[in-house]
XYZ file of C-alpha atoms in Angstrom:
65
model
C -4.387 17.031 -13.622
C -1.493 17.989 -10.469
C 0.554 15.023 -11.146
C 2.485 16.191 -7.642
C -0.772 15.006 -5.813
C -1.161 12.011 -7.587
C 2.726 10.808 -6.667
C 2.135 11.843 -2.707
C -1.248 10.116 -2.799
C 0.905 6.639 -3.360
C 3.519 6.967 -2.067
C 1.219 7.870 0.575
C -0.901 5.058 0.092
C 2.156 2.136 -0.231
C 3.709 3.372 2.792
C 0.759 3.238 5.369
C -0.289 -0.166 3.626
C 3.498 -1.865 3.231
C 3.772 -1.648 7.530
C -0.256 -2.650 8.570
C 0.441 -5.590 5.870
C 3.592 -6.568 7.282
C 2.010 -5.873 10.901
C -0.717 -8.892 9.826
C 1.650 -10.618 8.313
C 3.613 -11.048 10.783
C 1.218 -11.116 13.616
C -0.788 -14.064 11.742
C 2.733 -16.050 11.331
C 3.206 -15.731 15.480
C -0.304 -17.051 15.425
C -0.639 -19.591 13.058
C 2.664 -21.007 13.157
C 4.263 -19.963 15.918
C 7.171 -18.413 14.065
C 6.575 -14.588 14.277
C 8.014 -13.543 10.276
C 7.015 -11.447 8.033
C 5.477 -12.126 4.295
C 7.494 -10.018 3.121
C 6.472 -10.475 -0.699
C 2.964 -10.757 0.059
C 3.294 -6.938 2.146
C 4.620 -5.926 -0.361
C 2.813 -6.847 -3.528
C -0.131 -5.486 -1.558
C 0.948 -2.679 -1.163
C 1.875 -1.933 -4.322
C -1.902 -2.566 -6.997
C -3.293 -0.792 -3.674
C -1.010 2.085 -3.474
C -1.633 1.893 -7.747
C -5.617 1.143 -7.688
C -6.657 4.183 -5.334
C -4.164 6.989 -7.010
C -5.864 5.865 -10.057
C -8.663 6.658 -8.868
C -7.839 10.127 -6.989
C -6.757 10.905 -10.865
C -9.693 10.499 -12.038
C -11.928 12.239 -8.781
C -8.592 15.266 -10.195
C -9.924 15.104 -14.101
C -13.684 14.586 -13.149
C -13.409 18.568 -11.471
């Protein structure tokens, strides 16, 4: 298993997820409350969980080959 591939996969998934989650929470807050605030806690937790799950899945795929 190549740990670099898994690490960079984690970083890429984390970065993409935190950006998308921040945009979604901003738009949700803007539409629902009229106060465009980003919920950083939710964005960070979601990015951490999804990046971990997707990186571990990539690790399992690499072990299978």
